[in-house]
């Protein structure tokens, strides 16, 4: 009976330059992501929403995500994964800008754009990042490599949330959000430079898809 093949150690993925660039870009952008809880707190602060409304805000963003996740994935399969991932962070930038805008009138004029843009952000980044990184990883180390990628992104987001919370305490919500917006603009420029072109060989619409050879261990 043949022994089961042994997978590679997760951190071996860091030997691949393309993977390191994806990890660096995802971590850089994650370090400018303040976290959903702060977005909802900022909405509540701007609109003076009743506390009973607060649990409903994540449901609105989740509903937008559910509606947009499949279309976003299909678009990424057609045009490549790099641009949708970056454009998703532009949607997050739109969340920050909308929260800073002097919007008057009904609460829905601020509430709806923020929740929709937040849903767009998650629909075009979560699964798309995994699809972007997957082809550069060997089949026997893909799950471990993706776990390293998610861990790096999660740690960066944790630091971003802690930094934003400290900035809110020291400066107030407005200046803290301006700082987050500036950081995300810089991170987008860095992500654009760092992210490699799609390794998936995504063809133009109407062209045949090139086959990607799987990496194998020696």
mmCIF file of C-alpha atoms in Angstrom:
data_model
loop_
_atom_site.group_PDB
_atom_site.id
_atom_site.type_symbol
_atom_site.label_atom_id
_atom_site.label_comp_id
_atom_site.label_asym_id
_atom_site.label_seq_id
_atom_site.Cartn_x
_atom_site.Cartn_y
_atom_site.Cartn_z
ATOM 1 C CA UNK A 1 0.000 0.000 0.000
ATOM 2 C CA UNK A 2 1.462 3.361 -1.072
ATOM 3 C CA UNK A 3 1.886 5.933 1.705
ATOM 4 C CA UNK A 4 -0.195 9.084 1.438
ATOM 5 C CA UNK A 5 1.720 11.988 -0.114
ATOM 6 C CA UNK A 6 3.061 14.471 2.393
ATOM 7 C CA UNK A 7 2.100 18.098 1.879
ATOM 8 C CA UNK A 8 4.585 20.904 1.966
ATOM 9 C CA UNK A 9 5.070 23.056 5.022
ATOM 10 C CA UNK A 10 2.842 26.172 4.812
ATOM 11 C CA UNK A 11 5.688 28.692 4.985
ATOM 12 C CA UNK A 12 7.418 27.122 1.971
ATOM 13 C CA UNK A 13 5.002 29.214 -0.090
ATOM 14 C CA UNK A 14 7.052 32.264 0.919
ATOM 15 C CA UNK A 15 9.846 31.050 -1.359
ATOM 16 C CA UNK A 16 7.739 32.005 -4.379
ATOM 17 C CA UNK A 17 8.293 35.673 -5.365
ATOM 18 C CA UNK A 18 4.803 36.008 -6.866
ATOM 19 C CA UNK A 19 3.205 34.716 -3.666
ATOM 20 C CA UNK A 20 5.306 37.075 -1.548
ATOM 21 C CA UNK A 21 4.080 40.009 -3.631
ATOM 22 C CA UNK A 22 0.441 38.939 -3.252
ATOM 23 C CA UNK A 23 0.922 38.518 0.500
ATOM 24 C CA UNK A 24 2.602 41.924 0.769
ATOM 25 C CA UNK A 25 -0.179 43.620 -1.222
ATOM 26 C CA UNK A 26 -2.966 41.930 0.763
ATOM 27 C CA UNK A 27 -1.289 42.801 4.065
ATOM 28 C CA UNK A 28 -0.668 46.397 3.001
ATOM 29 C CA UNK A 29 -4.298 46.861 1.995
ATOM 30 C CA UNK A 30 -5.458 45.038 5.117
ATOM 31 C CA UNK A 31 -3.467 47.501 7.220
ATOM 32 C CA UNK A 32 -5.707 50.282 5.850
ATOM 33 C CA UNK A 33 -8.992 48.438 6.565
ATOM 34 C CA UNK A 34 -10.526 49.824 9.743
ATOM 35 C CA UNK A 35 -13.062 47.028 10.293
ATOM 36 C CA UNK A 36 -16.816 46.746 9.941
ATOM 37 C CA UNK A 37 -17.566 47.516 13.583
ATOM 38 C CA UNK A 38 -16.025 50.961 13.256
ATOM 39 C CA UNK A 39 -17.931 51.590 10.019
ATOM 40 C CA UNK A 40 -21.196 50.820 11.800
ATOM 41 C CA UNK A 41 -20.204 52.955 14.783
ATOM 42 C CA UNK A 42 -19.426 55.836 12.439
ATOM 43 C CA UNK A 43 -22.825 55.407 10.787
ATOM 44 C CA UNK A 44 -24.508 55.447 14.162
ATOM 45 C CA UNK A 45 -22.508 58.522 15.162
ATOM 46 C CA UNK A 46 -23.345 60.396 11.940
ATOM 47 C CA UNK A 47 -27.034 59.490 11.835
ATOM 48 C CA UNK A 48 -27.739 59.287 15.569
ATOM 49 C CA UNK A 49 -29.386 55.914 15.012
ATOM 50 C CA UNK A 50 -31.229 54.208 17.867
ATOM 51 C CA UNK A 51 -29.222 51.438 19.510
ATOM 52 C CA UNK A 52 -31.885 48.929 18.419
ATOM 53 C CA UNK A 53 -30.907 49.568 14.772
ATOM 54 C CA UNK A 54 -27.261 48.686 15.279
ATOM 55 C CA UNK A 55 -27.616 44.871 14.889
ATOM 56 C CA UNK A 56 -29.423 45.423 11.558
ATOM 57 C CA UNK A 57 -26.479 47.213 9.899
ATOM 58 C CA UNK A 58 -24.358 44.054 9.369
ATOM 59 C CA UNK A 59 -27.422 42.354 7.869
ATOM 60 C CA UNK A 60 -27.671 45.063 5.202
ATOM 61 C CA UNK A 61 -24.015 44.688 4.216
ATOM 62 C CA UNK A 62 -24.318 40.879 4.254
ATOM 63 C CA UNK A 63 -27.376 41.022 1.979
ATOM 64 C CA UNK A 64 -25.453 43.137 -0.544
ATOM 65 C CA UNK A 65 -22.565 40.674 -0.356
ATOM 66 C CA UNK A 66 -24.862 37.711 -1.036
ATOM 67 C CA UNK A 67 -26.346 39.444 -4.075
ATOM 68 C CA UNK A 68 -22.978 40.478 -5.519
ATOM 69 C CA UNK A 69 -20.576 37.643 -4.670
ATOM 70 C CA UNK A 70 -21.438 35.382 -7.635
ATOM 71 C CA UNK A 71 -21.530 38.207 -10.238
ATOM 72 C CA UNK A 72 -18.211 39.512 -8.890
ATOM 73 C CA UNK A 73 -16.671 36.052 -9.163
ATOM 74 C CA UNK A 74 -17.877 35.664 -12.748
ATOM 75 C CA UNK A 75 -16.420 39.042 -13.661
ATOM 76 C CA UNK A 76 -13.096 38.107 -12.059
ATOM 77 C CA UNK A 77 -13.033 34.875 -14.058
ATOM 78 C CA UNK A 78 -13.529 36.860 -17.265
ATOM 79 C CA UNK A 79 -11.248 39.843 -16.784
ATOM 80 C CA UNK A 80 -8.713 38.518 -14.279
ATOM 81 C CA UNK A 81 -8.518 38.677 -10.491
ATOM 82 C CA UNK A 82 -6.033 41.525 -9.954
ATOM 83 C CA UNK A 83 -8.237 44.437 -11.028
ATOM 84 C CA UNK A 84 -11.433 43.337 -9.227
ATOM 85 C CA UNK A 85 -9.418 42.934 -6.020
ATOM 86 C CA UNK A 86 -8.041 46.462 -6.346
ATOM 87 C CA UNK A 87 -11.393 47.927 -7.402
ATOM 88 C CA UNK A 88 -12.968 46.303 -4.364
ATOM 89 C CA UNK A 89 -10.668 48.391 -2.190
ATOM 90 C CA UNK A 90 -11.744 51.433 -4.190
ATOM 91 C CA UNK A 91 -15.270 50.593 -3.011
ATOM 92 C CA UNK A 92 -13.957 50.597 0.567
ATOM 93 C CA UNK A 93 -12.413 53.984 -0.149
ATOM 94 C CA UNK A 94 -15.901 55.041 -1.237
ATOM 95 C CA UNK A 95 -17.218 53.894 2.165
ATOM 96 C CA UNK A 96 -14.736 56.166 3.939
ATOM 97 C CA UNK A 97 -15.444 59.091 1.605
ATOM 98 C CA UNK A 98 -19.225 58.705 2.002
ATOM 99 C CA UNK A 99 -18.903 58.712 5.778
ATOM 100 C CA UNK A 100 -16.881 61.930 5.555
ATOM 101 C CA UNK A 101 -19.215 63.630 3.066
ATOM 102 C CA UNK A 102 -21.565 66.343 4.362
ATOM 103 C CA UNK A 103 -24.692 64.394 3.446
ATOM 104 C CA UNK A 104 -27.966 65.908 4.612
ATOM 105 C CA UNK A 105 -31.555 64.808 4.347
ATOM 106 C CA UNK A 106 -32.944 61.317 5.037
ATOM 107 C CA UNK A 107 -30.694 58.795 6.764
ATOM 108 C CA UNK A 108 -31.037 56.416 3.811
ATOM 109 C CA UNK A 109 -28.957 58.805 1.645
ATOM 110 C CA UNK A 110 -25.945 57.860 3.767
ATOM 111 C CA UNK A 111 -26.963 54.434 5.027
ATOM 112 C CA UNK A 112 -27.664 52.732 1.691
ATOM 113 C CA UNK A 113 -24.464 53.779 -0.174
ATOM 114 C CA UNK A 114 -22.259 52.764 2.749
ATOM 115 C CA UNK A 115 -23.818 49.300 3.110
ATOM 116 C CA UNK A 116 -23.850 48.681 -0.650
ATOM 117 C CA UNK A 117 -20.214 49.743 -1.051
ATOM 118 C CA UNK A 118 -19.231 47.567 1.897
ATOM 119 C CA UNK A 119 -20.976 44.608 0.244
ATOM 120 C CA UNK A 120 -19.135 45.355 -3.018
ATOM 121 C CA UNK A 121 -15.847 45.443 -1.119
ATOM 122 C CA UNK A 122 -16.291 41.971 0.329
ATOM 123 C CA UNK A 123 -17.770 40.484 -2.855
ATOM 124 C CA UNK A 124 -14.770 41.563 -4.926
ATOM 125 C CA UNK A 125 -11.997 40.773 -2.452
ATOM 126 C CA UNK A 126 -12.572 37.709 -0.244
ATOM 127 C CA UNK A 127 -12.887 34.921 -2.805
ATOM 128 C CA UNK A 128 -11.050 36.845 -5.510
ATOM 129 C CA UNK A 129 -7.880 37.043 -3.408
ATOM 130 C CA UNK A 130 -7.888 33.265 -2.968
ATOM 131 C CA UNK A 131 -8.380 32.800 -6.718
ATOM 132 C CA UNK A 132 -5.531 35.218 -7.399
ATOM 133 C CA UNK A 133 -3.088 33.410 -5.125
ATOM 134 C CA UNK A 134 -4.148 29.826 -5.847
ATOM 135 C CA UNK A 135 -2.448 29.382 -9.250
ATOM 136 C CA UNK A 136 0.978 30.431 -7.937
ATOM 137 C CA UNK A 137 0.932 27.754 -5.227
ATOM 138 C CA UNK A 138 1.781 24.058 -5.744
ATOM 139 C CA UNK A 139 -1.095 21.627 -5.424
ATOM 140 C CA UNK A 140 0.452 19.856 -2.424
ATOM 141 C CA UNK A 141 0.902 23.126 -0.521
ATOM 142 C CA UNK A 142 -2.000 25.234 -1.717
ATOM 143 C CA UNK A 143 -4.189 25.069 1.393
ATOM 144 C CA UNK A 144 -1.267 25.878 3.680
ATOM 145 C CA UNK A 145 -0.154 28.747 1.475
ATOM 146 C CA UNK A 146 -3.640 30.233 1.396
ATOM 147 C CA UNK A 147 -3.779 29.919 5.188
ATOM 148 C CA UNK A 148 -0.551 31.926 5.430
ATOM 149 C CA UNK A 149 -2.059 34.548 3.135
ATOM 150 C CA UNK A 150 -5.253 34.823 5.181
ATOM 151 C CA UNK A 151 -3.267 34.978 8.422
ATOM 152 C CA UNK A 152 -1.114 37.824 7.135
ATOM 153 C CA UNK A 153 -4.162 39.751 5.976
ATOM 154 C CA UNK A 154 -6.012 39.137 9.256
ATOM 155 C CA UNK A 155 -3.047 40.311 11.349
ATOM 156 C CA UNK A 156 -2.790 43.464 9.244
ATOM 157 C CA UNK A 157 -6.514 44.162 9.714
ATOM 158 C CA UNK A 158 -6.189 43.591 13.450
ATOM 159 C CA UNK A 159 -3.408 46.173 13.648
ATOM 160 C CA UNK A 160 -5.457 48.555 11.505
ATOM 161 C CA UNK A 161 -8.476 48.247 13.796
ATOM 162 C CA UNK A 162 -6.315 48.835 16.873
ATOM 163 C CA UNK A 163 -4.667 51.852 15.253
ATOM 164 C CA UNK A 164 -7.988 53.327 14.173
ATOM 165 C CA UNK A 165 -9.446 52.836 17.629
ATOM 166 C CA UNK A 166 -6.470 54.639 19.167
ATOM 167 C CA UNK A 167 -6.747 57.460 16.609
ATOM 168 C CA UNK A 168 -10.487 57.822 17.328
ATOM 169 C CA UNK A 169 -9.747 58.079 21.049
ATOM 170 C CA UNK A 170 -6.994 60.666 20.570
ATOM 171 C CA UNK A 171 -8.326 62.770 17.671
ATOM 172 C CA UNK A 172 -12.023 61.985 17.329
ATOM 173 C CA UNK A 173 -13.864 60.082 14.567
ATOM 174 C CA UNK A 174 -13.463 62.651 11.771
ATOM 175 C CA UNK A 175 -9.657 63.061 11.836
ATOM 176 C CA UNK A 176 -9.226 59.323 12.432
ATOM 177 C CA UNK A 177 -11.290 58.549 9.336
ATOM 178 C CA UNK A 178 -9.355 61.077 7.248
ATOM 179 C CA UNK A 179 -6.168 59.307 8.335
ATOM 180 C CA UNK A 180 -7.672 55.932 7.349
ATOM 181 C CA UNK A 181 -8.707 57.297 3.948
ATOM 182 C CA UNK A 182 -5.188 58.641 3.327
ATOM 183 C CA UNK A 183 -3.671 55.327 4.398
ATOM 184 C CA UNK A 184 -5.960 53.401 2.037
ATOM 185 C CA UNK A 185 -5.043 55.674 -0.882
ATOM 186 C CA UNK A 186 -1.362 54.983 -0.221
ATOM 187 C CA UNK A 187 -2.039 51.262 0.193
ATOM 188 C CA UNK A 188 -3.904 51.159 -3.127
ATOM 189 C CA UNK A 189 -0.917 52.692 -4.883
ATOM 190 C CA UNK A 190 1.347 50.136 -3.209
ATOM 191 C CA UNK A 191 -1.017 47.271 -4.003
ATOM 192 C CA UNK A 192 -1.168 48.309 -7.668
ATOM 193 C CA UNK A 193 2.629 48.179 -7.845
ATOM 194 C CA UNK A 194 3.014 44.969 -5.842
ATOM 195 C CA UNK A 195 0.326 42.687 -7.237
ATOM 196 C CA UNK A 196 1.637 40.559 -10.097
ATOM 197 C CA UNK A 197 -0.316 40.202 -13.283
ATOM 198 C CA UNK A 198 -2.855 37.411 -13.182
ATOM 199 C CA UNK A 199 -1.076 34.042 -13.334
ATOM 200 C CA UNK A 200 -4.292 32.468 -14.515
ATOM 201 C CA UNK A 201 -3.850 33.418 -18.126
ATOM 202 C CA UNK A 202 -7.381 34.822 -18.312
ATOM 203 C CA UNK A 203 -8.187 35.402 -21.996
ATOM 204 C CA UNK A 204 -10.073 38.235 -23.508
ATOM 205 C CA UNK A 205 -13.820 37.587 -23.877
ATOM 206 C CA UNK A 206 -14.452 35.127 -26.696
ATOM 207 C CA UNK A 207 -10.939 33.662 -26.660
ATOM 208 C CA UNK A 208 -10.153 30.090 -25.519
ATOM 209 C CA UNK A 209 -8.860 29.640 -21.984
ATOM 210 C CA UNK A 210 -5.253 28.550 -21.761
ATOM 211 C CA UNK A 211 -4.589 25.512 -19.631
ATOM 212 C CA UNK A 212 -2.435 26.072 -16.547
ATOM 213 C CA UNK A 213 0.046 23.340 -15.777
ATOM 214 C CA UNK A 214 -0.077 22.182 -12.159
ATOM 215 C CA UNK A 215 3.086 22.477 -10.135
ATOM 216 C CA UNK A 216 4.396 19.172 -8.905
ATOM 217 C CA UNK A 217 6.982 18.208 -6.386
ATOM 218 C CA UNK A 218 10.147 16.604 -7.594
#
